[in-house]
XYZ file of C-alpha atoms in Angstrom:
748
model
C -0.047 -0.302 -0.225
C 1.941 2.930 -1.226
C 0.518 6.521 0.481
C 2.006 10.327 -1.334
C 3.624 11.976 1.986
C 2.708 15.393 1.857
C 5.003 16.684 4.241
C 7.702 18.092 2.789
C 11.035 19.143 4.750
C 9.690 22.718 5.361
C 5.984 21.850 6.463
C 7.543 18.346 8.511
C 7.737 20.486 11.905
C 11.534 20.040 12.767
C 12.575 17.063 12.983
C 14.548 18.097 16.296
C 16.946 16.112 18.470
C 15.748 16.275 22.056
C 18.197 16.295 25.209
C 19.583 12.529 25.982
C 19.959 11.727 22.229
C 16.099 11.225 21.497
C 13.622 12.196 18.395
C 10.809 13.899 18.175
C 8.807 14.184 14.948
C 4.862 15.775 14.711
C 3.271 16.456 11.810
C 0.534 19.080 11.186
C -1.690 20.740 8.618
C -3.706 23.066 7.407
C -2.918 25.298 10.523
C -4.105 28.926 10.566
C -2.209 31.984 9.821
C -2.210 32.987 13.122
C -0.457 29.707 13.869
C 2.035 30.305 11.439
C 3.369 33.605 13.101
C 4.009 31.348 16.153
C 6.123 29.719 14.565
C 7.826 32.759 12.429
C 11.315 32.322 13.533
C 11.173 28.533 12.642
C 11.158 29.723 8.977
C 7.614 27.314 8.656
C 5.831 27.535 5.583
C 1.982 28.864 5.655
C 0.590 25.748 4.626
C 0.549 22.348 6.622
C -0.952 19.232 6.846
C -4.229 18.707 9.259
C -2.671 16.586 12.470
C 0.777 16.289 13.667
C 1.485 13.223 15.341
C 4.304 13.589 17.888
C 6.767 10.701 18.837
C 9.958 10.938 21.338
C 11.389 8.410 21.541
C 14.568 8.042 24.662
C 17.906 6.338 24.290
C 16.432 3.386 26.169
C 14.473 2.715 23.245
C 10.873 4.038 25.515
C 8.278 5.406 22.674
C 6.563 8.888 23.666
C 3.133 9.147 21.369
C 1.111 12.371 22.051
C -2.360 11.819 21.826
C -3.848 15.079 20.220
C -7.553 13.950 20.999
C -9.481 14.878 24.077
C -10.826 11.960 26.063
C -14.059 11.501 27.492
C -14.419 6.933 27.360
C -14.349 6.315 24.002
C -10.871 5.495 24.292
C -8.354 7.507 21.983
C -6.178 7.540 23.859
C -5.675 3.640 23.368
C -6.404 3.870 19.153
C -5.471 6.603 18.316
C -1.385 5.992 19.743
C -2.443 2.264 18.246
C -2.020 3.541 14.475
C 1.191 5.782 15.184
C 2.581 2.496 17.166
C 1.543 0.260 14.207
C 3.378 1.689 11.512
C 6.288 2.859 13.271
C 7.200 -0.865 13.920
C 7.360 -1.056 17.905
C 6.032 -3.114 20.756
C 2.999 -1.811 21.946
C 4.556 -2.523 25.781
C 7.588 0.026 25.315
C 4.873 2.855 24.229
C 4.193 5.536 26.853
C 1.006 7.482 26.053
C -0.224 11.844 26.650
C -2.330 13.899 26.430
C -1.116 16.504 24.027
C -2.481 20.400 24.983
C -4.181 22.619 22.462
C -2.144 23.603 20.297
C -3.493 23.974 16.538
C -0.039 24.129 14.972
C 1.214 20.493 16.050
C -2.080 18.655 16.498
C -4.866 20.046 14.679
C -8.299 20.565 15.338
C -8.092 18.686 18.303
C -11.688 17.435 18.481
C -13.724 14.921 19.133
C -17.473 14.766 18.376
C -18.771 13.286 15.329
C -17.845 10.009 15.660
C -14.828 11.785 13.833
C -11.443 10.567 16.184
C -10.305 7.733 14.395
C -12.223 8.083 10.553
C -9.573 12.121 10.906
C -6.518 11.021 12.164
C -6.049 7.602 10.326
C -3.875 7.935 7.310
C -1.744 11.451 9.347
C -1.346 9.084 12.089
C 0.170 6.340 10.220
C 1.709 8.763 7.608
C 3.332 9.703 11.297
C 4.871 6.610 12.471
C 6.003 5.423 9.012
C 7.179 8.367 8.285
C 9.153 8.040 11.348
C 10.445 4.685 10.771
C 11.736 5.073 8.245
C 14.125 7.817 8.654
C 15.383 5.157 11.753
C 16.081 3.444 8.525
C 17.643 5.363 6.978
C 19.821 6.597 9.853
C 21.023 3.190 10.571
C 21.307 2.737 6.617
C 24.151 5.357 6.724
C 25.560 4.127 10.220
C 26.320 1.146 9.296
C 27.181 1.690 5.107
C 24.402 -0.715 3.935
C 21.498 -0.245 1.272
C 18.188 1.121 3.444
C 16.425 -1.712 1.261
C 18.394 -3.916 3.574
C 17.286 -3.342 6.633
C 14.035 -4.549 8.241
C 12.525 -3.546 11.894
C 10.158 -5.611 13.802
C 8.835 -4.232 17.721
C 11.256 -1.339 17.515
C 14.414 -2.813 16.711
C 16.588 -2.022 13.345
C 17.989 -5.054 11.276
C 20.568 -5.515 8.924
C 21.364 -9.655 7.209
C 24.668 -9.145 8.334
C 23.607 -9.220 12.164
C 23.733 -6.042 12.961
C 21.380 -4.234 15.232
C 20.023 -1.255 17.155
C 17.203 -0.374 19.175
C 15.201 2.896 17.508
C 16.709 4.800 20.251
C 20.034 4.131 19.531
C 18.927 5.732 16.032
C 17.346 7.983 17.520
C 19.639 11.205 17.023
C 21.247 11.055 13.524
C 17.311 10.018 12.605
C 16.460 13.387 13.350
C 18.820 14.920 10.724
C 17.660 12.582 8.004
C 15.188 14.415 5.184
C 11.625 13.373 6.005
C 10.489 11.055 3.181
C 8.179 11.931 0.280
C 6.385 8.643 -0.048
C 6.594 5.839 2.447
C 5.238 2.805 1.878
C 1.898 1.539 4.989
C 0.685 -1.888 5.521
C -1.924 -3.788 4.618
C -4.568 -5.172 7.081
C -3.274 -8.399 7.112
C 0.042 -7.420 8.323
C -0.916 -5.783 11.487
C 0.288 -6.408 14.516
C -1.303 -3.674 16.975
C -4.025 -2.207 15.078
C -7.387 -4.578 14.534
C -5.674 -6.162 18.323
C -7.063 -5.616 21.445
C -5.233 -3.282 23.901
C -6.659 -2.453 26.987
C -6.755 0.959 27.728
C -3.912 2.833 28.509
C -5.376 4.646 31.324
C -7.264 2.070 32.590
C -5.323 1.373 36.275
C -4.918 5.893 36.738
C -9.002 5.543 36.416
C -9.586 2.759 38.534
C -6.665 3.904 41.266
C -8.749 7.331 41.035
C -5.177 9.169 40.455
C -6.191 12.474 39.356
C -7.309 12.635 35.601
C -10.594 14.688 35.467
C -11.076 18.417 35.151
C -12.805 18.021 38.849
C -9.152 16.498 40.025
C -7.269 19.695 38.807
C -5.833 22.169 41.496
C -3.304 24.798 42.109
C -2.711 26.108 45.476
C -4.008 29.173 46.412
C -7.461 27.684 44.409
C -10.771 29.278 45.063
C -14.144 27.506 44.203
C -16.715 29.808 42.170
C -20.340 28.444 41.434
C -23.101 30.337 39.664
C -26.634 30.949 40.677
C -28.001 31.255 36.880
C -31.819 32.228 36.440
C -34.568 29.686 37.807
C -36.161 29.426 34.679
C -35.088 29.797 30.726
C -36.272 33.334 29.378
C -35.834 35.214 32.450
C -32.906 37.586 33.095
C -31.335 39.304 36.244
C -33.333 41.999 37.510
C -31.369 42.868 41.072
C -30.264 40.869 44.176
C -28.560 41.288 47.651
C -25.694 38.747 48.530
C -25.216 41.030 52.050
C -26.409 37.956 54.310
C -24.074 35.637 51.907
C -20.517 37.797 52.282
C -20.746 37.442 55.823
C -20.544 33.426 55.397
C -17.440 31.277 56.558
C -14.602 31.507 53.679
C -16.570 33.689 50.898
C -14.620 35.515 49.219
C -16.851 38.272 46.663
C -20.067 37.849 45.147
C -20.951 39.872 42.048
C -23.004 39.479 38.678
C -21.203 39.779 35.632
C -21.703 39.185 32.175
C -20.735 36.568 29.805
C -20.465 37.746 26.212
C -20.320 41.837 26.088
C -23.149 44.123 24.109
C -22.448 42.991 20.071
C -20.359 39.787 20.654
C -20.945 38.425 18.050
C -21.230 34.473 19.103
C -19.448 31.395 17.324
C -20.564 28.307 16.274
C -20.754 26.622 19.548
C -21.074 29.471 21.952
C -24.033 29.188 24.003
C -25.865 30.485 26.482
C -29.411 31.933 27.978
C -29.076 34.219 30.135
C -26.113 36.782 29.883
C -26.752 38.111 32.991
C -25.655 35.558 36.256
C -24.327 35.979 39.468
C -20.491 34.057 40.811
C -20.179 33.150 44.549
C -16.179 33.019 45.254
C -15.081 31.342 48.475
C -12.717 28.626 49.627
C -14.335 25.296 49.483
C -17.397 23.743 47.658
C -18.828 23.289 50.758
C -18.657 26.895 51.735
C -20.106 28.464 48.612
C -22.817 25.854 48.232
C -24.056 27.077 51.916
C -23.632 31.139 50.579
C -25.612 30.410 47.480
C -28.423 30.450 49.682
C -28.829 32.845 50.777
C -28.260 35.297 47.938
C -31.807 37.182 47.255
C -32.035 37.777 43.482
C -35.430 38.885 41.926
C -35.736 37.720 38.393
C -37.667 39.291 35.339
C -38.784 38.004 32.046
C -36.162 38.652 29.371
C -38.034 39.730 26.317
C -37.640 38.904 22.518
C -33.434 39.456 21.960
C -32.259 39.793 18.938
C -28.620 38.525 18.850
C -25.427 37.995 15.932
C -24.379 34.664 15.410
C -21.814 33.367 13.120
C -21.052 29.137 12.199
C -22.249 27.205 9.572
C -24.202 29.446 7.533
C -22.033 33.200 7.983
C -23.329 35.567 9.963
C -27.340 35.721 10.627
C -29.253 37.496 12.861
C -31.300 35.573 14.842
C -34.514 36.581 17.189
C -34.332 34.429 20.590
C -38.527 34.415 21.773
C -39.005 35.767 25.751
C -41.879 33.086 26.079
C -41.607 31.179 29.220
C -42.336 27.613 27.696
C -43.899 24.525 29.359
C -44.192 20.815 27.903
C -47.693 21.078 26.977
C -47.770 23.884 25.005
C -45.038 22.638 23.392
C -46.724 19.864 22.253
C -49.939 21.311 21.155
C -47.449 23.942 19.265
C -46.052 21.119 17.591
C -49.060 19.800 16.525
C -50.349 22.640 15.237
C -46.963 22.996 12.688
C -46.655 20.199 11.865
C -50.328 20.784 9.495
C -48.669 23.832 8.747
C -46.848 24.079 4.842
C -43.146 22.790 5.816
C -39.811 23.189 3.769
C -39.268 20.491 1.045
C -35.909 19.017 1.235
C -35.982 16.334 -0.977
C -38.524 15.231 -3.813
C -38.770 11.932 -5.728
C -41.611 10.855 -8.743
C -45.146 12.135 -7.660
C -45.825 11.253 -4.312
C -49.157 13.006 -4.112
C -50.442 11.143 -7.245
C -49.081 7.710 -5.771
C -50.980 8.508 -1.958
C -53.969 9.960 -3.739
C -54.861 6.631 -5.778
C -52.722 4.385 -3.281
C -54.986 1.497 -1.958
C -53.483 1.685 1.958
C -52.261 5.054 3.232
C -50.267 4.473 6.782
C -50.119 7.166 8.492
C -47.722 7.605 12.476
C -46.788 10.695 13.893
C -43.625 10.438 16.879
C -42.702 12.753 19.605
C -39.881 13.205 21.396
C -39.300 15.185 25.138
C -35.763 17.204 25.664
C -32.679 15.166 26.950
C -30.183 16.075 28.762
C -26.573 15.139 29.372
C -26.373 14.344 32.759
C -22.139 13.795 32.381
C -21.271 11.661 35.327
C -18.593 14.045 36.229
C -20.176 17.566 36.912
C -19.553 20.530 34.797
C -16.347 22.526 35.690
C -13.580 24.249 34.449
C -10.545 25.777 35.522
C -8.772 29.879 34.676
C -6.699 31.439 35.600
C -6.405 34.648 33.686
C -4.165 37.969 35.088
C -3.118 41.221 32.795
C -0.979 39.990 30.348
C -1.643 36.023 30.362
C -4.735 32.816 30.564
C -4.482 29.456 31.843
C -7.225 27.582 31.150
C -7.399 23.467 32.305
C -10.107 20.974 31.769
C -12.740 18.865 30.693
C -13.767 20.149 26.956
C -14.290 18.454 23.504
C -13.448 21.186 21.310
C -10.432 23.437 22.548
C -9.929 25.004 19.282
C -13.587 25.969 19.204
C -13.558 27.820 22.242
C -9.862 29.595 22.435
C -11.395 32.338 19.796
C -14.203 32.788 21.510
C -12.143 33.066 25.054
C -9.289 35.696 23.230
C -12.170 37.808 22.442
C -14.234 38.198 25.729
C -10.382 38.448 27.781
C -9.221 40.841 25.305
C -5.972 38.550 25.152
C -4.110 37.344 21.549
C -4.160 33.353 21.129
C -0.953 32.416 22.319
C -1.186 34.062 25.205
C -3.913 31.904 26.451
C -2.918 28.841 27.102
C -5.510 25.397 27.473
C -5.484 22.282 28.751
C -7.253 19.558 28.206
C -7.853 16.847 31.072
C -9.619 13.845 30.830
C -13.992 13.364 30.953
C -16.464 12.206 32.618
C -18.749 12.142 29.794
C -19.563 14.492 27.148
C -21.313 13.200 24.366
C -21.564 17.189 23.181
C -22.568 18.613 26.173
C -18.665 19.529 26.620
C -18.831 21.421 22.759
C -20.029 24.607 24.161
C -17.947 26.733 25.999
C -20.247 28.430 28.093
C -19.053 27.133 31.058
C -15.674 27.488 30.267
C -15.548 31.774 29.888
C -17.782 31.429 32.865
C -14.376 30.346 34.755
C -12.885 32.731 33.150
C -13.826 35.920 33.579
C -14.626 35.130 37.410
C -10.973 34.672 36.976
C -10.505 37.948 35.236
C -12.529 39.552 38.061
C -10.649 38.217 41.024
C -7.308 37.923 39.606
C -7.133 34.255 41.244
C -7.013 31.073 40.354
C -10.494 29.349 40.149
C -12.336 25.976 39.491
C -15.710 27.054 39.041
C -18.179 23.747 39.695
C -22.086 22.988 38.563
C -23.917 21.258 40.390
C -26.201 18.123 39.339
C -28.815 20.845 39.584
C -27.337 23.768 37.831
C -26.409 21.687 34.617
C -29.562 19.498 34.220
C -31.697 22.829 34.911
C -29.830 25.522 33.109
C -28.384 23.089 30.348
C -27.763 22.434 27.089
C -30.014 19.593 26.507
C -31.415 17.695 22.516
C -33.882 19.238 20.958
C -38.090 18.222 21.285
C -38.540 16.613 18.318
C -41.988 15.428 15.914
C -41.940 13.397 13.262
C -45.226 12.140 10.559
C -44.520 9.963 8.334
C -46.991 7.863 5.714
C -46.402 5.411 3.728
C -48.904 4.549 0.604
C -49.140 0.922 -0.789
C -51.522 -0.267 -3.888
C -53.972 -3.031 -4.539
C -50.953 -5.883 -4.632
C -49.601 -4.035 -0.657
C -46.029 -3.210 -2.684
C -44.631 0.567 -1.374
C -45.379 2.936 -4.039
C -44.829 6.309 -2.081
C -43.299 7.393 1.233
C -43.106 10.658 3.114
C -41.969 12.490 6.226
C -42.552 15.662 7.460
C -40.973 16.408 10.815
C -39.585 19.458 12.864
C -38.733 20.233 16.783
C -38.088 22.868 19.176
C -35.975 25.078 18.338
C -34.759 22.534 14.832
C -35.593 19.669 12.670
C -34.224 15.635 12.900
C -34.752 15.019 9.451
C -32.032 13.233 7.368
C -33.395 13.541 3.798
C -30.988 11.265 1.978
C -31.358 8.624 4.568
C -32.679 5.335 3.443
C -35.481 4.510 2.339
C -34.766 7.583 0.274
C -33.487 6.248 -3.005
C -35.597 2.799 -2.692
C -38.911 4.301 -3.297
C -39.984 6.216 -6.767
C -42.543 8.476 -5.063
C -40.236 10.131 -1.901
C -40.871 13.516 0.222
C -39.492 15.095 2.551
C -40.258 17.805 4.887
C -39.231 19.510 7.768
C -40.261 22.861 9.965
C -38.475 24.433 13.519
C -39.921 26.709 15.684
C -37.352 28.980 17.440
C -37.280 28.812 21.566
C -34.910 30.370 24.451
C -34.481 26.867 25.470
C -29.966 25.941 24.778
C -29.820 22.900 22.939
C -27.000 21.351 21.297
C -25.397 17.881 20.110
C -26.551 14.707 22.170
C -25.212 11.402 20.891
C -25.271 10.948 17.098
C -27.454 14.336 16.726
C -30.733 14.212 14.961
C -29.975 10.078 14.427
C -31.174 9.462 17.632
C -34.887 10.458 16.616
C -34.767 10.190 13.354
C -33.267 5.958 13.435
C -36.379 5.847 16.468
C -38.875 7.062 14.318
C -38.274 5.741 11.303
C -37.212 2.186 12.607
C -40.634 2.287 14.063
C -42.811 3.021 11.091
C -41.041 0.640 8.816
C -42.459 -2.517 11.040
C -46.021 -1.199 10.693
C -45.185 -1.275 6.862
C -43.812 -4.497 6.947
C -46.131 -6.039 9.046
C -49.368 -4.210 6.815
C -47.327 -5.972 3.231
C -46.882 -9.180 5.111
C -43.543 -8.925 4.960
C -40.555 -10.181 7.697
C -39.024 -6.772 9.104
C -35.479 -7.616 8.096
C -36.511 -8.764 4.899
C -38.580 -6.131 4.183
C -35.504 -3.503 4.690
C -33.185 -6.073 2.456
C -35.541 -5.569 -0.378
C -35.763 -2.328 -0.531
C -31.576 -2.047 0.046
C -31.615 -4.310 -3.404
C -33.748 -1.882 -4.403
C -31.793 1.327 -3.795
C -28.700 -1.159 -4.658
C -29.564 -1.776 -8.366
C -31.993 0.478 -9.231
C -31.496 3.263 -6.735
C -33.231 6.798 -7.485
C -32.369 10.189 -6.895
C -28.259 10.568 -7.110
C -27.973 12.075 -3.465
C -28.424 8.586 -1.129
C -26.040 8.719 1.501
C -25.421 5.388 2.383
C -23.815 2.576 0.716
C -26.491 0.015 0.000
C -24.552 -3.229 0.239
C -23.054 -1.794 3.398
C -26.883 -1.141 5.038
C -27.184 -4.402 3.846
C -24.525 -6.538 5.190
C -25.463 -5.226 8.262
C -28.600 -7.143 8.573
C -27.205 -9.793 7.397
C -25.300 -10.153 9.783
C -27.990 -9.121 12.235
C -29.784 -12.111 10.732
C -27.397 -14.926 11.350
C -25.848 -13.546 14.926
C -29.085 -13.625 16.521
C -30.867 -15.977 14.565
C -33.824 -14.436 13.881
C -35.500 -16.959 11.912
C -34.162 -19.962 13.281
C -37.175 -21.774 15.075
C -35.667 -22.107 18.675
C -36.366 -18.401 18.722
C -39.990 -18.408 16.442
C -41.556 -17.514 20.611
C -39.155 -14.304 21.856
C -40.689 -10.701 21.528
C -37.902 -9.037 19.591
C -37.361 -5.668 18.323
C -34.959 -5.116 15.019
C -34.012 -1.702 13.369
C -30.856 -0.577 11.232
C -29.607 2.574 10.756
C -26.562 5.015 9.132
C -25.476 7.898 10.468
C -21.266 9.202 10.948
C -20.266 7.389 8.158
C -21.324 3.816 9.640
C -23.917 1.293 10.079
C -25.177 -0.354 13.077
C -28.271 -2.652 14.156
C -29.827 -4.210 17.054
C -32.509 -7.436 17.712
C -33.902 -6.307 21.148
C -35.374 -9.476 23.156
C -38.015 -8.419 25.781
C -39.644 -9.957 28.238
C -42.108 -8.936 30.869
C -40.350 -8.840 34.360
C -42.914 -8.355 37.881
C -45.109 -6.852 35.027
C -42.829 -4.514 33.482
C -40.580 -5.080 29.922
C -37.185 -5.639 30.300
C -34.358 -5.908 28.060
C -33.119 -9.040 28.509
C -30.857 -9.142 25.510
C -29.445 -7.937 23.022
C -27.761 -8.426 19.748
C -25.733 -6.494 17.555
C -24.328 -5.659 14.327
C -21.804 -3.092 13.147
C -20.174 -2.493 9.904
C -17.280 1.013 10.866
C -14.629 -0.432 8.485
C -11.235 -1.616 10.542
C -11.134 -1.765 13.916
C -8.551 -0.660 15.945
C -9.353 -2.365 19.058
C -11.358 -4.709 19.041
C -12.366 -4.902 22.820
C -13.066 -0.772 23.055
C -15.263 -1.567 20.084
C -17.040 -3.793 21.671
C -17.234 -2.065 24.527
C -18.448 1.976 23.537
C -21.224 -0.511 21.758
C -22.489 -1.614 25.029
C -22.145 1.491 26.220
C -24.165 2.720 23.516
C -27.215 -0.341 24.020
C -27.340 0.633 27.316
C -27.668 4.488 26.705
C -30.615 4.008 24.658
C -32.553 1.109 26.097
C -32.133 3.782 28.780
C -33.458 7.147 27.192
C -35.698 5.745 25.303
C -37.528 4.164 28.513
C -37.596 6.393 30.844
C -35.840 9.727 30.011
C -37.078 13.092 29.458
C -36.899 16.673 30.741
C -39.953 18.977 30.636
C -40.954 22.451 31.233
C -43.120 24.369 33.051
C -43.493 28.538 32.533
C -38.808 28.121 31.255
C -38.257 26.273 34.159
C -36.782 22.529 34.229
C -39.471 20.314 36.541
C -36.044 17.775 36.953
C -33.241 18.574 38.581
C -31.415 15.402 39.338
C -31.477 12.163 39.561
C -34.278 11.183 41.741
C -36.823 12.887 38.992
C -34.932 12.006 35.841
C -34.181 8.365 35.531
C -31.211 7.084 34.067
C -30.875 3.666 33.754
C -29.777 1.469 37.027
C -27.531 -1.126 36.888
C -30.793 -3.952 37.069
C -32.006 -2.350 34.503
C -29.610 -3.162 32.082
C -29.385 -5.901 29.826
C -27.883 -9.400 30.771
C -26.454 -10.449 27.905
C -25.191 -7.675 24.832
C -23.719 -9.633 21.920
C -21.447 -7.416 19.834
C -20.446 -8.633 16.072
C -18.354 -6.600 13.600
C -18.311 -6.695 9.784
C -14.860 -7.523 8.406
C -13.687 -5.579 6.222
C -10.153 -3.351 4.856
C -12.453 0.054 4.279
C -10.605 2.317 6.244
C -12.234 2.968 9.787
C -15.581 4.940 9.702
C -17.488 6.203 12.976
C -18.151 3.803 15.754
C -19.115 6.318 19.258
C -22.573 7.170 17.577
C -23.275 5.717 15.159
C -24.284 2.146 17.526
C -26.695 4.888 19.872
C -29.365 6.184 17.466
C -31.175 1.953 16.118
C -31.914 1.201 20.077
C -34.828 3.348 20.415
C -36.201 1.871 16.756
C -35.678 -2.023 18.564
C -37.055 -0.988 21.358
C -39.922 0.088 20.514
C -40.460 -2.491 17.895
C -39.923 -5.574 21.051
C -41.988 -3.301 22.951
C -45.344 -4.276 20.324
C -44.392 -7.941 20.322
C -44.579 -8.399 24.302
C -47.125 -6.254 24.770
C -49.184 -5.502 21.349
C -49.033 -1.563 21.394
C -47.310 0.083 19.272
C -45.257 3.028 21.569
C -45.051 6.239 19.850
C -44.238 8.465 22.173
C -40.908 8.743 24.008
C -40.469 7.755 27.207
C -41.961 4.731 26.377
C -41.989 3.629 30.290
C -44.086 6.920 30.793
C -46.640 6.856 28.241
C -47.869 3.018 28.558
C -51.299 4.249 27.186
C -49.035 6.228 24.125
C -50.152 3.250 21.675
């Protein structure tokens, strides 16, 4: 497998000798102009490669690989270094992994989200390892005066047929002087000895022994604790407050109000906040600050409609945020009203109107889902120490590069004076891609001129969080007299965004197809939530496809495979996002591994669903039994096509986590509002799945192929909802249209 190495001697971020005779290699691409200015003294070009993979080799042959991406449990601190180590050809037991700081020159985007980590770094990190290996070979060839093509490597050792050999560490200093090769040869999958072989989590021992890895563990001498009193409801703002009693409490240093953004501030794509003014309470300890906060007497008033300037996708735009105090029952009624109005057409194939008019049977169903809270197990927190000429911020975040420009603007500091350190995240899945908690910490530290750690309570985050939107969708299918599917229509909307992916299955498999969408503005803050939009879209679509299959008298898996065969052999339209072969491959593997058609399984109450998102394909068969009069998911069989699996055990764990998460949210997850205030505030009234509610068995299988890795963190999550709904129908005889299912026993 030949791979052109786009790094040249100048764009290679200076292979350089380390103290003690080591080798440092790093790569990057497309750093911004500001980043290029930082490196001007090194006479480096304006254009870079996107990723920097650092490789440090000590004289005693210890290999240190710096992971560029933040870690929140998906195991990138193992999988990404595995890719480097594979091509470098080292012994994994000699590899030490370290989390890199934020550095968009050396380490590229450093974004953990969108199931992008492995997919984005697959070739650049392997290139980094292969280039380093080739430079070590050249160094040995020059030292031994032999042709480079006669030298082989294995487990960090260079060897020649003459009997000469050397560890990488012995050649590291000389290798640092070797020009970066223009082309490198990458291994083929059949030659992998690290990739596709399970490796234990590089931080596993630290996690289970309680080492200080997480943001909540971060502390420095003289650090103060800060908490915030946010508005009690969405649509409210601060009118006045009396902190006299709070300031008398033990350990309290200051209580003050502040604005997150200055007037006229242009928010970036991942900047967000509900009310711009809030109250900060700062003291010596968390307990003291929590108690002092209870003594604050604050008055709040309605915000009214607010006009704001937003940047991000689609460029600069003016938006109006409504000031109403929203209530869930009113939101549902409003969505029902909007669903009857004309909507934006996203895709149209054939003549669906005529097909529906002439249909022998029309099936129509509407599905609803509530706001969901992220509820990261590690409460939201962040450290900041801001002085007049520099700032250090540290903590759990998914996208440091997105937050740096906003920090620079609100602190009035150049980006090169802001240091961002990343800690391990105790959960994220979108919540920590939005930086208001980072900016709050920085603002407070700047005001106090002291190091502070901002901490949210569970109640803070759940009632003032960033949520999965409310969604609804109406699906219609038209059948002819012979029960053939002749038209398909989906019309969906939400508060404040719609869930529809118009070019996904079954688009491309039906002659007459229509997708429409609408949205209702809201002041309730929303954001990415594990497989954004897909987590609802899959639930509704896969539930509906089962109803259609039943009306047609077809087996649910066979029906989906028939549609995919049509999409492959004679596709409708040209914008179909999915690969019909890979989609079908997952369903076929799922049918085999679950024993779907075996006689011994005929009595099981089971449901199936499969979905494509984030470049991967996932499907589940869910088996439900009744336990103490309640439905219980006893077993789940999962099939995944995410291309080459880098770390099989970690990948299996990720799928199992997605399954448990999906079951919990499908059965119990819901956040409701009354007059703008969240009605759930902690786990006593927001039901997170418990250990005894998780399946006894989750049997995970991967399609074996040599396709470059695609996404895995998010794709297994969405089809869980549909599979659960379809299994509930088999076990209860009722169809479930409203999430969460266990709060809506009569929602059929």
